[in-house]
PDB file of C-alpha atoms and ligand atoms in Angstrom:
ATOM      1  CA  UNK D 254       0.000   0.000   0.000  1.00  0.00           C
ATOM      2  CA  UNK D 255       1.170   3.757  -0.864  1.00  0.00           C
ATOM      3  CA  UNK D 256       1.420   6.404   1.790  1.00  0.00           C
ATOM      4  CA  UNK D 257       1.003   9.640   0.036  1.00  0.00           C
ATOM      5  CA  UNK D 258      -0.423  13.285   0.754  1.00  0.00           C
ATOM      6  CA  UNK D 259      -3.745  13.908  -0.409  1.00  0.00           C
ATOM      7  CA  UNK D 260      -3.105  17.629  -0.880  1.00  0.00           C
ATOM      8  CA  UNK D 261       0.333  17.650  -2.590  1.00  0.00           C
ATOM      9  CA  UNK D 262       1.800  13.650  -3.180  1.00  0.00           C
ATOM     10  CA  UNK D 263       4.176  13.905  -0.739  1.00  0.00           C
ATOM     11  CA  UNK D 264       5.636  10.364  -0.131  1.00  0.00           C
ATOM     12  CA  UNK D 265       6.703  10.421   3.716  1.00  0.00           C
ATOM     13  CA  UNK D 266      10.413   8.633   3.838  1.00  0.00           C
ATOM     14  CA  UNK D 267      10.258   6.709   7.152  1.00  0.00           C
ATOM     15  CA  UNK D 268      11.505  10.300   8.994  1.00  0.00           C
ATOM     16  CA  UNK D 269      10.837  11.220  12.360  1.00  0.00           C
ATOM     17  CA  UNK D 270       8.828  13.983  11.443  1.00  0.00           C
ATOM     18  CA  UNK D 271       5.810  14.157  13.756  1.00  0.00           C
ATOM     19  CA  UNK D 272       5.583  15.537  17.140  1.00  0.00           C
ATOM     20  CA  UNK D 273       2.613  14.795  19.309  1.00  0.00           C
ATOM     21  CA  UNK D 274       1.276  17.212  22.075  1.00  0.00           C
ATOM     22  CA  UNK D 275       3.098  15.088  24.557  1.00  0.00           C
ATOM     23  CA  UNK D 276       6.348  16.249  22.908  1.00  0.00           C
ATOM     24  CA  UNK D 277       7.111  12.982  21.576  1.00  0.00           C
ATOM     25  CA  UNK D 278       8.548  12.319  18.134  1.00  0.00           C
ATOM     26  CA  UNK D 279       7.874   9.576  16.222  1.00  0.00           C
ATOM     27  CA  UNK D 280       7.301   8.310  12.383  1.00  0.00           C
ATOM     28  CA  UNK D 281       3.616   8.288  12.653  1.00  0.00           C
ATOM     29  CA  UNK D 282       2.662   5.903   9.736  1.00  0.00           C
ATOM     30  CA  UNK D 283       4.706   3.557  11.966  1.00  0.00           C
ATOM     31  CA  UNK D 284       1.718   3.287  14.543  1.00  0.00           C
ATOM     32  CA  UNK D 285      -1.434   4.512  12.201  1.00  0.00           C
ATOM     33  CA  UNK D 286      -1.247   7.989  14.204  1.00  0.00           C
ATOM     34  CA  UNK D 287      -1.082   6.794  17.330  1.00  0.00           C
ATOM     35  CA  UNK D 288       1.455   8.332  19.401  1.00  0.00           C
ATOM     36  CA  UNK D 289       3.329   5.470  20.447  1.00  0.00           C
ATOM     37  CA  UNK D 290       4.310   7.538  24.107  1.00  0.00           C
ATOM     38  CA  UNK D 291       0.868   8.793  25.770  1.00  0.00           C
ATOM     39  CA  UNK D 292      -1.406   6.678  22.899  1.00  0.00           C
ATOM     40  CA  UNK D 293      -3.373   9.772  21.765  1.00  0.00           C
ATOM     41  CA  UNK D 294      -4.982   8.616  18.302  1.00  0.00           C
ATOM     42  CA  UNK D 295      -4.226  11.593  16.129  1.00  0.00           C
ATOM     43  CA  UNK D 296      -7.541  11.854  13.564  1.00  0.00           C
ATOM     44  CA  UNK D 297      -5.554  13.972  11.152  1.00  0.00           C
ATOM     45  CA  UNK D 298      -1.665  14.076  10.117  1.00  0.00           C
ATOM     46  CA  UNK D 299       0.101  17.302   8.827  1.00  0.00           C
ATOM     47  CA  UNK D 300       2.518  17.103   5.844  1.00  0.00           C
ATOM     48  CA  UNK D 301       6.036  17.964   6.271  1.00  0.00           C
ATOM     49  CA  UNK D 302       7.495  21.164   3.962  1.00  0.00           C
ATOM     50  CA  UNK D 303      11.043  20.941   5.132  1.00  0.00           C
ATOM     51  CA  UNK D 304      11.076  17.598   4.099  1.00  0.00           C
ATOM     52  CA  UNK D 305       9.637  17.961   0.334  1.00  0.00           C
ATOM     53  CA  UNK D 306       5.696  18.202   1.131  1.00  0.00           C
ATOM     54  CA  UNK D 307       2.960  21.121   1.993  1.00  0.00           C
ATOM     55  CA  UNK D 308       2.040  22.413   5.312  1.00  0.00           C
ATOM     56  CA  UNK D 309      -1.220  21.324   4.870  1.00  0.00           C
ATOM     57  CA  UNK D 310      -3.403  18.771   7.212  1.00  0.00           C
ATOM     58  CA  UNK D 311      -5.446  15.679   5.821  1.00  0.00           C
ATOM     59  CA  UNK D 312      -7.579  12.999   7.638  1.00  0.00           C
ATOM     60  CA  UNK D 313      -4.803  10.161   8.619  1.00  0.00           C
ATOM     61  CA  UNK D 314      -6.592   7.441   6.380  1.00  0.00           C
ATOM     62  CA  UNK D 315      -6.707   9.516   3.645  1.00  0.00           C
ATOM     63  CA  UNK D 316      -2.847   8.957   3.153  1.00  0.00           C
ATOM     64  CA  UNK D 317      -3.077   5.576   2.600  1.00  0.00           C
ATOM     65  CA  UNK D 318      -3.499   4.690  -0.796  1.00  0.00           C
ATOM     66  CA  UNK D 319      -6.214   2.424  -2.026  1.00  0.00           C
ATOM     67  CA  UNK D 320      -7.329   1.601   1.529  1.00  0.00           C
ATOM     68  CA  UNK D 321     -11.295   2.030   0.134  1.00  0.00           C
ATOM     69  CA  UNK D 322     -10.125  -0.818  -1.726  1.00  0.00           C
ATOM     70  CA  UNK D 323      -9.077  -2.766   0.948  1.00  0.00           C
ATOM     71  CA  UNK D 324     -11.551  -1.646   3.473  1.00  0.00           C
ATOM     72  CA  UNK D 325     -14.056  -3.018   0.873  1.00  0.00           C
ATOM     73  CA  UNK D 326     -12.623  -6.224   0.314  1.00  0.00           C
ATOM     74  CA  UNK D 327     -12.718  -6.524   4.193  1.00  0.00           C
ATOM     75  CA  UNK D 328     -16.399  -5.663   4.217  1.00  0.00           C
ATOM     76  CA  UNK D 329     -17.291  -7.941   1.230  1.00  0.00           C
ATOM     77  CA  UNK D 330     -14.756 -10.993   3.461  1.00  0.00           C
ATOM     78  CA  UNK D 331     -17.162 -10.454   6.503  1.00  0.00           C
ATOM     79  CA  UNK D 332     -20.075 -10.774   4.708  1.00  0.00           C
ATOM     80  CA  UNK D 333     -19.730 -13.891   2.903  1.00  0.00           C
ATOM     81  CA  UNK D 334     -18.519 -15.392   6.352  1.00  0.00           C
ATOM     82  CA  UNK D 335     -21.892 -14.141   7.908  1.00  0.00           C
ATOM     83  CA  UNK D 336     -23.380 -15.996   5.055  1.00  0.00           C
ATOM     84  CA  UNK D 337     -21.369 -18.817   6.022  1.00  0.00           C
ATOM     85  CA  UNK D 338     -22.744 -18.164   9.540  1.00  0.00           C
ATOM     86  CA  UNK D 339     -26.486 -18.037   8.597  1.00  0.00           C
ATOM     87  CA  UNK D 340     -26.237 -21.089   6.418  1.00  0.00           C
ATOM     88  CA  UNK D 341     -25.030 -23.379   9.586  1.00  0.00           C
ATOM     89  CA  UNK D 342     -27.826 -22.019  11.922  1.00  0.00           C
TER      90      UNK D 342
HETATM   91 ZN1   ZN X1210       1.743  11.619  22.764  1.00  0.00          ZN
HETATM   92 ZN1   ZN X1211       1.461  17.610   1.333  1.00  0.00          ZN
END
């Protein structure tokens, strides 16, 4: 899966480049925006300009790349197992 910017196609590196409110730094597509020190799940991740990208902030799922795609394989996976499911009863 790709881990881009929404805004501007930045491709984050693997840097260190995020700092939660707790003042801990971290790579935070390491952990899906969770800060990895006090767990705070951060809902939106900024880009990084000093590193190549904007200074703009997008929804932390919307870097990832062709998650819908995934997410809806998952959804279509759980439903043929409830099928399964309702079959046996
Ligand atoms: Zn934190
Ligand atoms: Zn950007």
């Amino acid at each position: 899966m790709k881990i881009r910017c929404p805004k501007c196609s930045w491709e984050p590196d693997g840097g260190e480049y995020w700092q939660c409110h707790c003042g801990h730094i971290w790579n935070t597509f390491e952990s899906i925006g969770r800060c990895p020190s006090c767990h705070f799940q951060h809902e939106y991740t900024q880009c990084v300009p000093h590193a190549g990208g904007c200074d703009k902030s997008s929804p932390h799922l919307d870097w990832y790349e062709g998650l819908d795609k995934i997410i809806e394989e998952l959804v279509e996976e759980v439903l043929a197992e409830q099928d399964v499911y309702q079959l046996r009863k």
